[in-house]
Coordinates of N, CA and C in Angstrom, one line a residue:
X1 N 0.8 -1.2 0.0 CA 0.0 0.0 0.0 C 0.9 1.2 0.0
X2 N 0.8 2.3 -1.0 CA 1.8 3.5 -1.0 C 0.7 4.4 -0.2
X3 N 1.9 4.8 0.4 CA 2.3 6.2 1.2 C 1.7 7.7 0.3
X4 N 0.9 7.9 1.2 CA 0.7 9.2 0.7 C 1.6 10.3 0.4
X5 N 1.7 11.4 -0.1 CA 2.7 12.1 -0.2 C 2.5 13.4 0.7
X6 N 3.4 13.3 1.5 CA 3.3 15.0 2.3 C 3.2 16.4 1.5
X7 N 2.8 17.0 2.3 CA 3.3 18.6 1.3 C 4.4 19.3 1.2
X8 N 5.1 18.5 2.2 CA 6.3 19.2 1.9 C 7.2 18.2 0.7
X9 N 6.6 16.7 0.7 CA 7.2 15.9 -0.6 C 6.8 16.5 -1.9
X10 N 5.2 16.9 -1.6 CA 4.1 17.6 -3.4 C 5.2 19.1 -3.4
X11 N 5.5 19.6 -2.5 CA 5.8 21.3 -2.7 C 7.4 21.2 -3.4
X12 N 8.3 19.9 -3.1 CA 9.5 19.8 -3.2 C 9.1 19.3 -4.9
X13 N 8.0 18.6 -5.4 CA 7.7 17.6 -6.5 C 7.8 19.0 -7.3
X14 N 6.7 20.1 -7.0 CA 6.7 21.3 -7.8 C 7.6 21.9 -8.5
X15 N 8.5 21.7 -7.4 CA 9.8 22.6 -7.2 C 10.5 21.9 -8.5
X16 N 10.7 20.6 -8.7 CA 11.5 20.0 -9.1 C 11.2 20.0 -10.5
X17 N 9.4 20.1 -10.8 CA 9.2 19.8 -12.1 C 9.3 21.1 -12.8
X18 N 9.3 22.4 -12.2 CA 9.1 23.6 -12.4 C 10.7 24.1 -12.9
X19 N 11.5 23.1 -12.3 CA 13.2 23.7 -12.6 C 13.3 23.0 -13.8
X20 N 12.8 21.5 -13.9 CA 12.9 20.5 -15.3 C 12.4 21.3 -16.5
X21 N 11.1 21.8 -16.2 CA 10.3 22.4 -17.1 C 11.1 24.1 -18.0
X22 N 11.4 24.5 -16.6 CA 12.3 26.3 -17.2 C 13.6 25.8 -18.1
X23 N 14.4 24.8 -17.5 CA 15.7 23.5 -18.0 C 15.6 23.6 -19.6
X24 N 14.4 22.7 -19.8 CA 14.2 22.2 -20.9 C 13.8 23.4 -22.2
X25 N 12.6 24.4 -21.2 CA 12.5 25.5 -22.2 C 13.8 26.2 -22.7
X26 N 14.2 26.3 -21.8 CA 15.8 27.2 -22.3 C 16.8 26.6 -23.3
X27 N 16.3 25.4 -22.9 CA 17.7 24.3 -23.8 C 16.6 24.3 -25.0
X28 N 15.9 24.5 -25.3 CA 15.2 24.4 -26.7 C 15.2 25.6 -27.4
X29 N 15.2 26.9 -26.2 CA 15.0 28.3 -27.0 C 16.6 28.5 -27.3
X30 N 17.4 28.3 -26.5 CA 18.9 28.0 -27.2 C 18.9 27.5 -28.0
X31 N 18.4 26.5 -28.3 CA 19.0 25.1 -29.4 C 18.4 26.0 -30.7
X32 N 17.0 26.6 -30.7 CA 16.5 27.1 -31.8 C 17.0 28.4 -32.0
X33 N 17.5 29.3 -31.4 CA 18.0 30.5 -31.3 C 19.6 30.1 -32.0
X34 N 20.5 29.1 -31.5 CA 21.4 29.3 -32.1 C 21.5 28.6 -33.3
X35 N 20.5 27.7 -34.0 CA 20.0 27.3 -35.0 C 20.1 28.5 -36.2
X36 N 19.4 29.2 -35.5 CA 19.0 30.7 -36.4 C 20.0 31.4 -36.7
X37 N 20.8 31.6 -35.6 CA 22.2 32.6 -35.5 C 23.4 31.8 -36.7
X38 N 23.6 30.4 -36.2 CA 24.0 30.3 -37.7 C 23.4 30.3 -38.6
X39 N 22.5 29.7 -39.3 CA 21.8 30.1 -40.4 C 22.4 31.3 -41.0
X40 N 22.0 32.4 -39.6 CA 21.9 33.5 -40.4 C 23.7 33.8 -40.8
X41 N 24.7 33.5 -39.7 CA 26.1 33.9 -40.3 C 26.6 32.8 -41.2
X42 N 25.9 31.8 -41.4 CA 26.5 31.2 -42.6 C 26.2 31.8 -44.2
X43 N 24.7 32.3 -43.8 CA 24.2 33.2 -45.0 C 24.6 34.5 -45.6
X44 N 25.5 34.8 -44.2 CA 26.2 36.4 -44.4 C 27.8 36.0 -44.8
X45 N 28.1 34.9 -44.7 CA 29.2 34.1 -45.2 C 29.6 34.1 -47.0
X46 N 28.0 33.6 -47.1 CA 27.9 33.5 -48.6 C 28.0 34.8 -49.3
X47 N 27.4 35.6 -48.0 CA 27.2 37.5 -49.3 C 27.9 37.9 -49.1
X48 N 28.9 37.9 -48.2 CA 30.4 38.4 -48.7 C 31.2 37.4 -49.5
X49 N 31.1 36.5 -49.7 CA 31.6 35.7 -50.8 C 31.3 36.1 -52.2
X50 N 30.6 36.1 -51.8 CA 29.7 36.3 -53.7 C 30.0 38.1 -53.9
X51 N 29.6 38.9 -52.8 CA 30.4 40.4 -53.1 C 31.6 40.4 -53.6
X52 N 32.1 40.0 -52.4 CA 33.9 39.3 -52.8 C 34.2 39.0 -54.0
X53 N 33.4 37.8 -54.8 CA 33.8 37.6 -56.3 C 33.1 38.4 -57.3
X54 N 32.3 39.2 -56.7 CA 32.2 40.3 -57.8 C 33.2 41.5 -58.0
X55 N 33.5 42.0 -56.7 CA 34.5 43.0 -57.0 C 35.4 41.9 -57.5
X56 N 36.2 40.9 -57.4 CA 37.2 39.8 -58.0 C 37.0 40.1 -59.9
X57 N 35.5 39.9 -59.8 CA 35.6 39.6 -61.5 C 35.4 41.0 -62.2
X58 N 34.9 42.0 -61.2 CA 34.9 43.5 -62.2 C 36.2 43.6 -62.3
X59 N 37.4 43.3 -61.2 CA 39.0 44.2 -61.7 C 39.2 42.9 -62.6
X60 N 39.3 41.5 -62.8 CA 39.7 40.8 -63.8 C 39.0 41.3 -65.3
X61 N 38.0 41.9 -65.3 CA 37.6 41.9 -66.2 C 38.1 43.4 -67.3
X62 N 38.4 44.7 -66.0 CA 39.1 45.3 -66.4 C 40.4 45.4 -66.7
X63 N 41.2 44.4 -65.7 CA 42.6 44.1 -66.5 C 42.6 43.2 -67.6
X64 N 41.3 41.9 -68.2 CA 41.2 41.8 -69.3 C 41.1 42.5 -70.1
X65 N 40.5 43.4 -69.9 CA 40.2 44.4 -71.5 C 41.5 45.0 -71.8
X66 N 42.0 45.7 -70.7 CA 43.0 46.9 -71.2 C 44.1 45.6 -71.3
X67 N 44.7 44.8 -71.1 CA 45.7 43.5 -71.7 C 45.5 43.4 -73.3
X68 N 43.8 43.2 -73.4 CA 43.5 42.6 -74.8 C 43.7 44.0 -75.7
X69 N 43.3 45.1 -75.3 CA 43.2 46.0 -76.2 C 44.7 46.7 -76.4
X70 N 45.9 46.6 -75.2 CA 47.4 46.6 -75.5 C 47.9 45.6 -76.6
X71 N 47.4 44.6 -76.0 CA 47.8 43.3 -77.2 C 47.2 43.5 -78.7
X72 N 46.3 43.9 -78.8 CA 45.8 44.7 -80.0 C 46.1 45.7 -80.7
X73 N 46.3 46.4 -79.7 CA 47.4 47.5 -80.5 C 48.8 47.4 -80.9
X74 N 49.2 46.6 -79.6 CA 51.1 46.8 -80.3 C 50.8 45.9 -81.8
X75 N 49.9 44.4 -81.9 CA 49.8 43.5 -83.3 C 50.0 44.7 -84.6
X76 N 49.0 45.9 -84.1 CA 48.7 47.3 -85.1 C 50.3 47.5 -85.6
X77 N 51.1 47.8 -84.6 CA 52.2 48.6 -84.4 C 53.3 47.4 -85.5
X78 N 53.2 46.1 -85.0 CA 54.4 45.4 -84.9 C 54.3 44.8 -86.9
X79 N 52.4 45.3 -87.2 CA 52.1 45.0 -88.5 C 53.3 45.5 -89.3
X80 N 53.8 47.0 -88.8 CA 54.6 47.7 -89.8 C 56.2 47.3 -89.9
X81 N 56.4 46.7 -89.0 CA 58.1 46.4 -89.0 C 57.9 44.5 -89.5
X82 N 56.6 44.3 -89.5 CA 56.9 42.9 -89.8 C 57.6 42.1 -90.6
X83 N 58.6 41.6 -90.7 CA 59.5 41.0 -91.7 C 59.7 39.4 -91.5
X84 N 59.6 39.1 -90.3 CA 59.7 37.6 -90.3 C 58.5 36.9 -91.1
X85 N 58.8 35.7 -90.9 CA 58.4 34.8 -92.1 C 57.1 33.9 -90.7
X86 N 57.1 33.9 -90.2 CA 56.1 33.4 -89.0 C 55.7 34.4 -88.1
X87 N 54.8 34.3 -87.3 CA 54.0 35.6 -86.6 C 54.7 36.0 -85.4
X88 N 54.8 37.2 -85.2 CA 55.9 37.5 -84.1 C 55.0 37.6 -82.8
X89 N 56.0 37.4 -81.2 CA 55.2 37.4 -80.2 C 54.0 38.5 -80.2
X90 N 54.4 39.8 -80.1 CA 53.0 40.3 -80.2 C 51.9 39.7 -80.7
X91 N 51.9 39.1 -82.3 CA 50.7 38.7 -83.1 C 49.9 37.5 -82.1
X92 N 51.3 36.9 -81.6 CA 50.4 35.5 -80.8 C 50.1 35.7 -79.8
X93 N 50.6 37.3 -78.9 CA 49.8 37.0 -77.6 C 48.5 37.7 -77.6
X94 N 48.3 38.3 -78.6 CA 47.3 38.6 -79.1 C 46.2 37.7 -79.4
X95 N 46.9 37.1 -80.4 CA 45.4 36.1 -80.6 C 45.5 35.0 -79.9
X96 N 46.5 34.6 -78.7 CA 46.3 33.7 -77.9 C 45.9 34.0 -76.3
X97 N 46.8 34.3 -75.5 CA 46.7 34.3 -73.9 C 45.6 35.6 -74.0
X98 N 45.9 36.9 -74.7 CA 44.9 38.2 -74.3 C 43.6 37.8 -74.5
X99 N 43.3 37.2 -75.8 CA 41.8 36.8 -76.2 C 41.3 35.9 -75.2
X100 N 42.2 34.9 -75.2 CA 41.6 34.0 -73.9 C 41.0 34.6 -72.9
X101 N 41.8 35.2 -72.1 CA 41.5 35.6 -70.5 C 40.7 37.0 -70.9
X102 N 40.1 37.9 -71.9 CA 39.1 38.9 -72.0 C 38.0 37.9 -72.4
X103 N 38.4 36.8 -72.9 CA 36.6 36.1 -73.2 C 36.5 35.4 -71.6
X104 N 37.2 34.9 -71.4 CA 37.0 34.4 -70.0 C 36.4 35.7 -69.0
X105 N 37.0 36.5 -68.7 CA 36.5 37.6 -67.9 C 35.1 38.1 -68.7
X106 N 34.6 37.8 -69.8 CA 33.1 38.1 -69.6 C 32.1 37.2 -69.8
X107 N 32.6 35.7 -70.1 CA 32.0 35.1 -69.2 C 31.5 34.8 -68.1
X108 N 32.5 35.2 -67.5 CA 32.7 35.4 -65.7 C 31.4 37.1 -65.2
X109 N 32.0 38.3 -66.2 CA 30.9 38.5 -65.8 C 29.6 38.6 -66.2
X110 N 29.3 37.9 -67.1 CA 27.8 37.4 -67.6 C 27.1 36.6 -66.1
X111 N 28.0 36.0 -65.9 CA 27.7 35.3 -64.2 C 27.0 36.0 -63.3
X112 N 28.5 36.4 -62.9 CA 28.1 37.4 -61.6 C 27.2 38.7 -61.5
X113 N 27.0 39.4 -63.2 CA 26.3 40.4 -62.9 C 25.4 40.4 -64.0
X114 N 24.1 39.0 -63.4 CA 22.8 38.7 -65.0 C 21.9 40.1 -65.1
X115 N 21.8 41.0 -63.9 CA 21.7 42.2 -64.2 C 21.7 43.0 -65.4
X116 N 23.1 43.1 -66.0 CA 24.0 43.6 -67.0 C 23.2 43.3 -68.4
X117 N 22.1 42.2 -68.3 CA 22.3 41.3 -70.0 C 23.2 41.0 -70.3
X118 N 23.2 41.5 -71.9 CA 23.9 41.6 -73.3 C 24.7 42.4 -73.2
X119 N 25.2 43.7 -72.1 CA 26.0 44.5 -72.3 C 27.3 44.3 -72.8
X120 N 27.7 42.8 -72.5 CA 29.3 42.5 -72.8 C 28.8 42.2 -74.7
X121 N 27.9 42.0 -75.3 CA 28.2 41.4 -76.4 C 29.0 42.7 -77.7
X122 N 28.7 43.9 -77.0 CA 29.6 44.7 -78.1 C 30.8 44.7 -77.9
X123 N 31.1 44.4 -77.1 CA 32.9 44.1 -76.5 C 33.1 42.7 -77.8
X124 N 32.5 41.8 -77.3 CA 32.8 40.7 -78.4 C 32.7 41.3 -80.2
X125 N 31.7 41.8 -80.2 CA 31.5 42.3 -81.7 C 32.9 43.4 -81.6
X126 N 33.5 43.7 -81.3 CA 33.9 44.7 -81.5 C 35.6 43.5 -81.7
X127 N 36.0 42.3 -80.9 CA 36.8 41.3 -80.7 C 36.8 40.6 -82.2
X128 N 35.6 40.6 -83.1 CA 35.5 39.6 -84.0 C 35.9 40.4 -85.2
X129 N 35.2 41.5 -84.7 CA 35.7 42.7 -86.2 C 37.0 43.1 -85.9
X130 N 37.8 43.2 -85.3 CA 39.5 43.1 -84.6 C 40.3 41.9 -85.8
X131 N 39.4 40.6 -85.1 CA 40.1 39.9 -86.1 C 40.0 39.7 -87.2
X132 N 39.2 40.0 -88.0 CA 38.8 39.8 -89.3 C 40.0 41.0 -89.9
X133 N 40.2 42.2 -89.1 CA 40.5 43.1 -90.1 C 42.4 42.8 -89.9
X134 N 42.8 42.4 -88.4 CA 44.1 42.3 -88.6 C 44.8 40.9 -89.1
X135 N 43.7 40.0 -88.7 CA 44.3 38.5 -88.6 C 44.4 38.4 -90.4
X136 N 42.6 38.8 -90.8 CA 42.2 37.9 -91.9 C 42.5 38.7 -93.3
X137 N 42.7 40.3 -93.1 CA 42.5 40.8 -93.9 C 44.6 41.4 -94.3
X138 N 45.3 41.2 -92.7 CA 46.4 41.8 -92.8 C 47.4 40.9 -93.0
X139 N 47.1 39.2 -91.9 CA 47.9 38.8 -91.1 C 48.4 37.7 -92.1
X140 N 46.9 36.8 -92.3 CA 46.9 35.4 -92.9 C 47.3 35.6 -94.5
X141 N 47.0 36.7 -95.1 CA 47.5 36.8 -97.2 C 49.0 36.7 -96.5
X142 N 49.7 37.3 -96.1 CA 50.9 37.6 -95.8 C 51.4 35.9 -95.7
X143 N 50.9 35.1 -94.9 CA 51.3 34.1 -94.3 C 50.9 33.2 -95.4
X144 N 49.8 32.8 -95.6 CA 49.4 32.4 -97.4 C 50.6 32.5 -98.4
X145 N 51.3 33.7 -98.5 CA 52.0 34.2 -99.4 C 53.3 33.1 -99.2
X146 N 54.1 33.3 -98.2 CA 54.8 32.7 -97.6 C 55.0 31.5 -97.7
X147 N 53.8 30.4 -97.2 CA 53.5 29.3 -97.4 C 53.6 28.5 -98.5
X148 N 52.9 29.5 -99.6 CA 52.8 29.2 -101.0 C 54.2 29.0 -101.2
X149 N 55.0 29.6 -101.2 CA 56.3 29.5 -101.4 C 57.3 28.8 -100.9
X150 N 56.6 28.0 -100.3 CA 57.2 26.7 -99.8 C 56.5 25.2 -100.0
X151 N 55.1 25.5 -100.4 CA 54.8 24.5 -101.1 C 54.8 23.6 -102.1
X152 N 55.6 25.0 -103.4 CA 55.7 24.4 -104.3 C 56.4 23.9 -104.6
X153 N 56.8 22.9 -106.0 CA 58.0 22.2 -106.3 C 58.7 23.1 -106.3
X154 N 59.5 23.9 -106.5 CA 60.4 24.3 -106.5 C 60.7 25.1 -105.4
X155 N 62.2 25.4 -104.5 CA 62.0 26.0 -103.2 C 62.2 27.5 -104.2
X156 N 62.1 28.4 -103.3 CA 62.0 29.6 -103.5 C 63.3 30.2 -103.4
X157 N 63.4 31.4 -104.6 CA 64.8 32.1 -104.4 C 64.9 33.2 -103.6
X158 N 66.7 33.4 -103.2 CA 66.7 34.7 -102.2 C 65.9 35.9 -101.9
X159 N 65.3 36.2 -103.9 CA 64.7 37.5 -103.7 C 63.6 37.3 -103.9
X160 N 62.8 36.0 -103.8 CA 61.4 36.0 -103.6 C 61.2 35.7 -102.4
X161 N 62.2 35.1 -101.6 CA 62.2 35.0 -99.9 C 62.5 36.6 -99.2
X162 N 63.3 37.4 -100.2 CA 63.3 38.5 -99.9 C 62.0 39.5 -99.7
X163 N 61.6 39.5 -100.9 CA 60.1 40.3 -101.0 C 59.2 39.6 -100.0
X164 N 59.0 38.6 -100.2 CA 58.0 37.7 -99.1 C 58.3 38.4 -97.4
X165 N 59.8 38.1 -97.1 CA 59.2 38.6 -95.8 C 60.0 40.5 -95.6
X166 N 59.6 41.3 -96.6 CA 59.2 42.7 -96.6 C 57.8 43.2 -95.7
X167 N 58.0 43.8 -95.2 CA 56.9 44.3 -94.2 C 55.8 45.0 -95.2
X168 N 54.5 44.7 -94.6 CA 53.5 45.3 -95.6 C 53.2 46.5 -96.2
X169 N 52.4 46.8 -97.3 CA 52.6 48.2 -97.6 C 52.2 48.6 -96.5
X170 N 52.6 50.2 -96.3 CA 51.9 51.0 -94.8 C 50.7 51.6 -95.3
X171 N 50.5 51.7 -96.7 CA 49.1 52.2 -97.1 C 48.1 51.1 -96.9
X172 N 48.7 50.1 -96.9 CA 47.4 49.1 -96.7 C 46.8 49.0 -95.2
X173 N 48.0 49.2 -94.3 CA 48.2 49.2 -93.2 C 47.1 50.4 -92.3
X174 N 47.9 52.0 -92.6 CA 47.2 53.0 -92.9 C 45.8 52.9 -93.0
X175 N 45.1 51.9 -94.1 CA 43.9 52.2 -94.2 C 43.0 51.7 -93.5
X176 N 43.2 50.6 -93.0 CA 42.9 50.1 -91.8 C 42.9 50.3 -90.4
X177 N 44.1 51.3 -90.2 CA 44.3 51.3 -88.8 C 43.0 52.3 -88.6
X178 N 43.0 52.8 -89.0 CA 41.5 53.8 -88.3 C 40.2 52.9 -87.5
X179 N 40.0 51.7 -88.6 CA 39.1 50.9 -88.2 C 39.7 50.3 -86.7
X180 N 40.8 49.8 -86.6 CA 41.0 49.1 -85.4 C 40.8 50.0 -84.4
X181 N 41.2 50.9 -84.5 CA 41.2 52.1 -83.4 C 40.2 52.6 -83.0
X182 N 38.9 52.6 -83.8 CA 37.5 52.9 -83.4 C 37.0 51.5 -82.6
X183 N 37.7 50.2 -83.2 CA 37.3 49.0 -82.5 C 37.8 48.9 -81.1
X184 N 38.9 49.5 -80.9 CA 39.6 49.7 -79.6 C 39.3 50.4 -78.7
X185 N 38.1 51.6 -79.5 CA 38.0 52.9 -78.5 C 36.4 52.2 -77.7
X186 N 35.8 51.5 -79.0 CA 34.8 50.7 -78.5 C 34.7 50.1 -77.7
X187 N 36.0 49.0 -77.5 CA 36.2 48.1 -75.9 C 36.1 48.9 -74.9
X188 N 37.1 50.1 -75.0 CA 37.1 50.5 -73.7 C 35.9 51.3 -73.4
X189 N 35.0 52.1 -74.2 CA 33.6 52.9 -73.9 C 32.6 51.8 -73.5
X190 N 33.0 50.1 -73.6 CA 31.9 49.0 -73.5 C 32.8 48.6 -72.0
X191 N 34.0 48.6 -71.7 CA 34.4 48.4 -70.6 C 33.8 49.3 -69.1
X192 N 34.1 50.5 -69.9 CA 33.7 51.7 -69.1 C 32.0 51.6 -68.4
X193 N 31.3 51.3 -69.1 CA 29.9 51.5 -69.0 C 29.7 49.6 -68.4
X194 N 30.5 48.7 -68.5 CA 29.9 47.6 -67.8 C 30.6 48.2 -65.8
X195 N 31.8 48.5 -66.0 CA 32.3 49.4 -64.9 C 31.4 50.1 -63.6
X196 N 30.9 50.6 -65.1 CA 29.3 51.7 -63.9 C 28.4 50.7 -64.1
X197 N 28.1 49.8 -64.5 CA 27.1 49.2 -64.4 C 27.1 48.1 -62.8
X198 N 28.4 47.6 -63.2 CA 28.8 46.9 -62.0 C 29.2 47.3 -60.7
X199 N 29.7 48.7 -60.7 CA 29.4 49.4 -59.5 C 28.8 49.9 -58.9
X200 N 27.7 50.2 -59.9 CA 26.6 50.7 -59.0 C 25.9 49.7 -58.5
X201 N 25.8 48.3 -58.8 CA 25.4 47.1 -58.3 C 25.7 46.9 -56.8
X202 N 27.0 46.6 -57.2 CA 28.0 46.2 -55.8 C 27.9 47.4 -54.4
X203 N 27.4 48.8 -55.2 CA 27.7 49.8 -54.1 C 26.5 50.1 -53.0
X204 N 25.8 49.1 -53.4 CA 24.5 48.6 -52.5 C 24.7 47.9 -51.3
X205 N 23.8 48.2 -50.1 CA 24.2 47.6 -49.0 C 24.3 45.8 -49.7
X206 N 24.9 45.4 -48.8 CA 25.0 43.5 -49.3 C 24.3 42.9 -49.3
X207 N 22.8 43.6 -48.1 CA 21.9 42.5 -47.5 C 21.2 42.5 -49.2
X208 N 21.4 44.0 -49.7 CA 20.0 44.2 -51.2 C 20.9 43.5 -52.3
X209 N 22.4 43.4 -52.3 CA 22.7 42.8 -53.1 C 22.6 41.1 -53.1
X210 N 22.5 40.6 -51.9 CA 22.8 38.9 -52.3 C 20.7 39.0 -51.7
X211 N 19.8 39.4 -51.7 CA 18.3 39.2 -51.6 C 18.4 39.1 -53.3
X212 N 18.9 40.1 -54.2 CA 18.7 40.0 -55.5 C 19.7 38.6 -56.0
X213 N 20.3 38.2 -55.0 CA 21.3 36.8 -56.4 C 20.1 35.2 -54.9
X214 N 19.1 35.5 -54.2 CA 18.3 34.9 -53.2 C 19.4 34.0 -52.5
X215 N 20.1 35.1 -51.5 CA 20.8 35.2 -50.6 C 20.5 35.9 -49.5
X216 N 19.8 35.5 -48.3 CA 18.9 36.3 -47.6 C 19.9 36.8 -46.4
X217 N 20.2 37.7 -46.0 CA 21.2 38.4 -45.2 C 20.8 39.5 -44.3
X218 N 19.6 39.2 -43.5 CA 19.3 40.8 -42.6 C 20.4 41.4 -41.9
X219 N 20.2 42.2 -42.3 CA 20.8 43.6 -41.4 C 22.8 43.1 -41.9
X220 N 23.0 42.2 -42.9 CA 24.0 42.3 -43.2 C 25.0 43.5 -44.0
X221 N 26.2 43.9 -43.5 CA 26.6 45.2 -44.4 C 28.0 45.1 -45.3

């Protein structure tokens, strides 16, 4: 037969379930509170990440352009002294490493700032008419020429090897450069204006920039 329970056993029972009960609430409003707290600094993790690789890809993209459009130019320059018989460094780092890393940097920022659209595609139009006029129109007859003269049966003499690698007329040269130079002044007026485009993005508090890439960040700065 059980024992009844005193009041001072029920008052001590109170006591006990009352500390269990405050215990448990707190260990749960902790557990969900710091739940939240990271959530929320892991999410402010991400928007400075993603800020981070945006300023990253606007200066890459700017030291892509002005690379590609240096590399563009001196090709202009090096057109006139050209005498070798194969394409001199300038010609190839032009149409190799600079082209590369300016297409890469706006792919990169097609990414990070969908904002922007199409803004990069006059930079490319302006890259394709580049090469058409120095590669296809200045670079490749020259190299054609050259070639020819090694393909045929017979090897070629001193002063056809001579003439062959003579630097191009400058009037041909001349008439063209104007075009490249409008194509060059174009990169950079298309560089300039993705510039402002992308900084006025970025110069937004962070929480309004990563809410627009659905990056939720209150009161992040």
């Amino acid at each position: 037969m059980n024992t009844p329970w005193s009041d001072w056993q029920k008052w001590w029972m109170d006591i006990a379930k009352t500390v269990v009960g405050a215990f448990l609430g707190f260990a749960i409003a902790f557990t969900v509170f710091d739940w939240f707290e990271q959530d929320r600094a892991e999410r402010r993790a991400l928007c400075v990440q993603k800020v981070d690789r945006m300023y990253r890809t606007l200066a890459g993209l700017q030291t892509a352009g002005s690379n590609y459009r240096t590399a563009a130019h001196n090709t202009l320059i090096e057109l006139y002294r050209w005498r070798d018989e194969q394409p001199t460094e300038p010609m190839r780092r032009w149409w190799g490493p600079a082209y590369a890393e300016l297409e890469a940097a706006l792919r990169g920022f097609d990414v990070a700032f969908p904002e922007a659209g199409q803004a990069t595609s006059s930079i490319r139009k302006s890259m394709d008419r580049l090469y058409k006029i120095l590669d296809q129109e200045l670079i490749d007859p020259r190299l054609d020429d050259i070639a020819d003269l090694y393909h045929r049966e017979n090897p070629p003499t001193e002063e056809e090897r001579r003439q062959a690698a003579s630097p191009l007329p400058r009037e041909k040269i001349d008439r063209r450069r104007p075009d490249v130079e409008k194509e060059l002044a174009t990169i950079k007026e298309a560089q300039d204006r993705l510039g402002n485009i992308a900084s006025t993005i970025i110069m937004q508090p962070a929480s309004a920039v990563c809410k627009s890439r659905e990056i939720g960040v209150d009161g992040a700065a």
